[in-house]
Coordinates of C-alpha atoms in Angstrom, one line a residue:
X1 CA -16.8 5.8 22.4
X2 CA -19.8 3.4 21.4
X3 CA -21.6 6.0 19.3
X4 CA -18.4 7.1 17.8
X5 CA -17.4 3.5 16.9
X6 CA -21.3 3.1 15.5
X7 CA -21.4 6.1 13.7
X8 CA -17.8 5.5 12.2
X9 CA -18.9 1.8 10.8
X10 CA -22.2 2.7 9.6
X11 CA -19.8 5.8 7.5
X12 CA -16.9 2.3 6.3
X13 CA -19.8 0.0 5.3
X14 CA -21.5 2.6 3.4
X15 CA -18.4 4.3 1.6
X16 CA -16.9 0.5 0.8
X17 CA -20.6 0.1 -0.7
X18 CA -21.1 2.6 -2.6
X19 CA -17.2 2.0 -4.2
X20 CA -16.6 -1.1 -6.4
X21 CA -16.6 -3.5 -3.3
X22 CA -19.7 -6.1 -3.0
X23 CA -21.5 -5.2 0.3
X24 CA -25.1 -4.3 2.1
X25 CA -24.8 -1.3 3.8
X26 CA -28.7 -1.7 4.2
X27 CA -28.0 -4.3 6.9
X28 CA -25.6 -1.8 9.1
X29 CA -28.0 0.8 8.6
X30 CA -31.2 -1.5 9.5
X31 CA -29.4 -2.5 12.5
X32 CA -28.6 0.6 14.4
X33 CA -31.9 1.6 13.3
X34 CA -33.3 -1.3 15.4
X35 CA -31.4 -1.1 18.3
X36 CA -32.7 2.4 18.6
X37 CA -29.8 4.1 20.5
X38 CA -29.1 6.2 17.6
X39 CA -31.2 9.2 16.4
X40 CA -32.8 7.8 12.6
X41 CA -31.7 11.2 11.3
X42 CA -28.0 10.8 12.5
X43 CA -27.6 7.1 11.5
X44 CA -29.4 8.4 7.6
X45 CA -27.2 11.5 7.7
X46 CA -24.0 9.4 8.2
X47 CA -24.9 6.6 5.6
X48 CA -26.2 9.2 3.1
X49 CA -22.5 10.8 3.3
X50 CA -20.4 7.3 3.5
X51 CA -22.5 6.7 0.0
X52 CA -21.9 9.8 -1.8
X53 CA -18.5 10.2 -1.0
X54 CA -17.8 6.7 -2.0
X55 CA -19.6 7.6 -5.4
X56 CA -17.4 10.4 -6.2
X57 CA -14.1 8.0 -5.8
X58 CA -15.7 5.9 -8.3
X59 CA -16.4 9.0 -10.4
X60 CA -12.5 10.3 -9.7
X61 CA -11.5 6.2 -10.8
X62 CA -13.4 6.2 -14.0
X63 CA -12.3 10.1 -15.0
X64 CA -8.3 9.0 -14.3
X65 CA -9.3 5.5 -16.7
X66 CA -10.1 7.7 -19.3
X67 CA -6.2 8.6 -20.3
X68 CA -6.1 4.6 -21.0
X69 CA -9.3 4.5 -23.2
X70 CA -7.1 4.0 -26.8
X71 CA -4.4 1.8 -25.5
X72 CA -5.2 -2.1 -26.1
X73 CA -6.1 -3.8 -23.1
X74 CA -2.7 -6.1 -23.8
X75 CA 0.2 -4.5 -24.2
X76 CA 1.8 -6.4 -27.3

């Protein structure tokens, strides 16, 4: 359940990272990487997903905004 719980909050951090949220998904990544019970290719694998995966809901966010790009910011 350990490496399940590690490999699914290395996968959080780097999906809330790579979305509009402010965090370091370095440090997660830097620290299973140094308490070496992980294989380096898994813990990559799993961040390199989280990250691109939370880049396509920012891409999905800004293709739905686009409907609203000639409406005032204000509605009067």
């Amino acid at each position: 359940m350990d490496e399940l719980a590690a490999y699914g909050g290395l996968f959080a951090v780097a999906f809330a990272a790579a979305t509009i949220l402010p965090m370091q998904s370095e440090a997660a990544l830097a620290a299973l990487l140094i308490n070496g019970s992980f294989p380096t290719a898994n813990l990559i694998a799993v961040a390199s997903l989280g990250n691109v995966l939370g880049s396509v809901v920012n891409w999905v966010i800004g293709r739905g905004l686009e409907r609203f790009r000639d409406r005032p910011l204000v509605p009067r």
